[in-house]
Short mmCIF file of C-alpha atoms in Angstrom, two decimals:
data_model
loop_
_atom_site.label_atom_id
_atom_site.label_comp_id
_atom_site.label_asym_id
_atom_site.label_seq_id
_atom_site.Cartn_x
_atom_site.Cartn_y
_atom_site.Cartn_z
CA UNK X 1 57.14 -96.05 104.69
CA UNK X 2 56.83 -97.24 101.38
CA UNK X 3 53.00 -97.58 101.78
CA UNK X 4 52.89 -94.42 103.05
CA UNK X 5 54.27 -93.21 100.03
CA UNK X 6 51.90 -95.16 97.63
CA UNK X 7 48.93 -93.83 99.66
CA UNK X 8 50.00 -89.98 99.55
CA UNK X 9 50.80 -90.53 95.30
CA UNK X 10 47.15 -92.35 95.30
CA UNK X 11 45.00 -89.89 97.31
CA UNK X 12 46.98 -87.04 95.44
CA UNK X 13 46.29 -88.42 91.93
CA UNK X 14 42.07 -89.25 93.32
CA UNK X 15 42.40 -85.75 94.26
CA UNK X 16 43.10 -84.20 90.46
CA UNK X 17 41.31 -86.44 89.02
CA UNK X 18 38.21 -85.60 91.18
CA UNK X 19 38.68 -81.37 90.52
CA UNK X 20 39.26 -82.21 87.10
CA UNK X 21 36.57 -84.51 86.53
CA UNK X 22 34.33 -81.96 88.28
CA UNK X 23 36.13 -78.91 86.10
CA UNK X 24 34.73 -80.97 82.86
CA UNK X 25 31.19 -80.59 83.90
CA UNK X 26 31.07 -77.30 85.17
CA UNK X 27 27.95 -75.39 83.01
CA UNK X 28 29.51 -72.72 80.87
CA UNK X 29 26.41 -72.71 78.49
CA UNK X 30 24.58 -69.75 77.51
CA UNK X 31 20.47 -70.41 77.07
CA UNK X 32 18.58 -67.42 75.49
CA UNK X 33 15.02 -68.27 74.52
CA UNK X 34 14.15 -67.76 71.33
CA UNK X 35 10.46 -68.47 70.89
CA UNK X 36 7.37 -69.25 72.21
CA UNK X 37 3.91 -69.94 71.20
CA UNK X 38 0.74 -72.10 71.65
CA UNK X 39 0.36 -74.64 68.91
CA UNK X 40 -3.80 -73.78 67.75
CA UNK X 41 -4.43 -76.74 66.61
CA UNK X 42 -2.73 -79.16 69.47
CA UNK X 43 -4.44 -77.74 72.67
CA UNK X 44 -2.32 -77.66 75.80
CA UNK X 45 0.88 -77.86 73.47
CA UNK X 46 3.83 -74.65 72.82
CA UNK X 47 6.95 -74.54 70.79
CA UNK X 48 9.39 -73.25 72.30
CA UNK X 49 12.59 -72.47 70.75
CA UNK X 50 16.24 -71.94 72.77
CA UNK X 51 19.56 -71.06 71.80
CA UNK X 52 22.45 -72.57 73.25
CA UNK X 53 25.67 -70.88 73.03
CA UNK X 54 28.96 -73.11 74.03
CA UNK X 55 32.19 -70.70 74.75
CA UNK X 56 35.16 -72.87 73.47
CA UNK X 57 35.57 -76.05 75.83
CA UNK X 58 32.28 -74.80 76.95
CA UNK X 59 29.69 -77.62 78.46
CA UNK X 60 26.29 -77.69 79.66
CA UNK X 61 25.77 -80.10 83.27
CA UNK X 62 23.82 -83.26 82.36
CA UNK X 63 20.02 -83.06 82.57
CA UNK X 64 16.55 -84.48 81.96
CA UNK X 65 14.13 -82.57 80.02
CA UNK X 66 10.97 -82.23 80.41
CA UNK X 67 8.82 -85.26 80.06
CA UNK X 68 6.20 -84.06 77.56
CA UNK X 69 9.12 -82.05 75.46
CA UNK X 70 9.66 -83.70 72.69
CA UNK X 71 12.89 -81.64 71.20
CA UNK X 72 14.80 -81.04 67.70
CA UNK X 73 17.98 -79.54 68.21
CA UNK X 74 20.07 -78.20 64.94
CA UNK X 75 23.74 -76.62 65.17
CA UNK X 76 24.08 -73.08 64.35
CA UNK X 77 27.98 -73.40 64.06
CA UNK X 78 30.81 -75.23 65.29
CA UNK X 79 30.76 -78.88 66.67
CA UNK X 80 28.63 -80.36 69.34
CA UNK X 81 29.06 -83.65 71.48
CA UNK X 82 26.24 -85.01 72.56
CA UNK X 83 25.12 -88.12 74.51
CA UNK X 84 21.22 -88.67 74.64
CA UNK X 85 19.71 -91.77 77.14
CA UNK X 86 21.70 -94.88 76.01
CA UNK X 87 22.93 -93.53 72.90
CA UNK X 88 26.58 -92.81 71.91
CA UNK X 89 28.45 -89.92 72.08
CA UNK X 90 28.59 -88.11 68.77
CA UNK X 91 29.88 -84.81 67.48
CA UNK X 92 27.09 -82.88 65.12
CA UNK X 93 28.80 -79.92 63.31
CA UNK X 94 27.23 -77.05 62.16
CA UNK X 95 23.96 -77.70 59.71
CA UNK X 96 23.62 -80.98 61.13
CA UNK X 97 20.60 -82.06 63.69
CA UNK X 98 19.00 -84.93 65.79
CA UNK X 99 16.06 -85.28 67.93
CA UNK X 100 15.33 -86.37 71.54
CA UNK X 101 12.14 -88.29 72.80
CA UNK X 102 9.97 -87.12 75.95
CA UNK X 103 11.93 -87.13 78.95
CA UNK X 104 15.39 -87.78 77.81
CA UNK X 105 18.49 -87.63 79.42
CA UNK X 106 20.85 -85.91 78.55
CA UNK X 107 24.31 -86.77 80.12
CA UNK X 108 26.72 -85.01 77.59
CA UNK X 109 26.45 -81.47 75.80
CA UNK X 110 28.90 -79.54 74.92
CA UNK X 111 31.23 -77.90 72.73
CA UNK X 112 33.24 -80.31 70.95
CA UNK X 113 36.00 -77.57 70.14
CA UNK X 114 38.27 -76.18 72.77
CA UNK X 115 39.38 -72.84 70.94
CA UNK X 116 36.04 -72.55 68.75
CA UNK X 117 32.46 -71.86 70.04
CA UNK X 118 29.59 -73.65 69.30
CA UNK X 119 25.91 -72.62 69.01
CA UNK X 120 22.91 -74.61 68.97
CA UNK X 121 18.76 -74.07 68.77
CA UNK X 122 16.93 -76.74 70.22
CA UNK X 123 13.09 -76.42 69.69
CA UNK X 124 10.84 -78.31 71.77
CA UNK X 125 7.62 -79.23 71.98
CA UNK X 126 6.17 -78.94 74.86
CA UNK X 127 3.22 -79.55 77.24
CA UNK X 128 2.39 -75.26 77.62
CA UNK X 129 2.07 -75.53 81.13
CA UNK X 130 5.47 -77.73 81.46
CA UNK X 131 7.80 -74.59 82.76
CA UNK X 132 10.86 -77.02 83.46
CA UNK X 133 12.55 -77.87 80.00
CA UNK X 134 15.46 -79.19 82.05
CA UNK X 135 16.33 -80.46 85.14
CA UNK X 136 20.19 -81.46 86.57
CA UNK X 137 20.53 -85.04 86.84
CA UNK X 138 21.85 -86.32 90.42
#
């Protein structure tokens, strides 16, 4: 009986933890684009600009990006967390910016406030014909 017990408090507390865990990532992210246009003088290459709007406790799923976008991203306002490949998770607040190689992955994004939103324009650079910038990760 006892075991019984233990089982039933275990599978309940797997249970939360599971729709919670699953709750954290789902997308609440706004993506407008902003901007696009050939580069003339590097042929085959666009900049493309997207703004990323984070409602508070807002998150984007984790992704890959393209693998020829090469991306700066700079927050508009509020606080971003963001984890890129094997990098730490760190919070960027508004004026504040970092950059992502070719094919990153991107496994954390989102707003780092959970009564403030949070805006972001990432601007990539891009192979023109590349019409993926991201992709969910499995």
């Amino acid at each position: 009986m006892i075991m019984r017990s233990i089982l039933t408090v275990f599978l309940a507390t797997a249970s939360i933890c599971t729709i919670a865990g699953s709750a954290t990532y789902k997308p609440s992210d706004v993506v407008k684009q902003n901007f696009e246009q050939a580069i003339p003088n590097l042929p085959g290459k666009s900049l493309v600009a997207v703004e990323v709007e984070y409602p508070p406790g807002g998150s984007s799923l984790p992704h890959a990006h393209a693998k020829s976008a090469f991306i700066y991203a700079y927050v508009i306002s509020g606080a971003i967390e963001s984890k890129v490949n094997d990098g730490d998770v760190r919070v960027y607040r508004t004026g504040e910016s970092w950059s992502e190689p070719p094919g990153a992955n991107h496994s954390v994004s989102r707003n780092a406030s959970k009564t403030k939103p949070a805006k972001l324009l990432a601007v990539f650079i891009v192979d023109s014909n590349d019409r993926e910038l991201t992709t969910p990760l499995k």
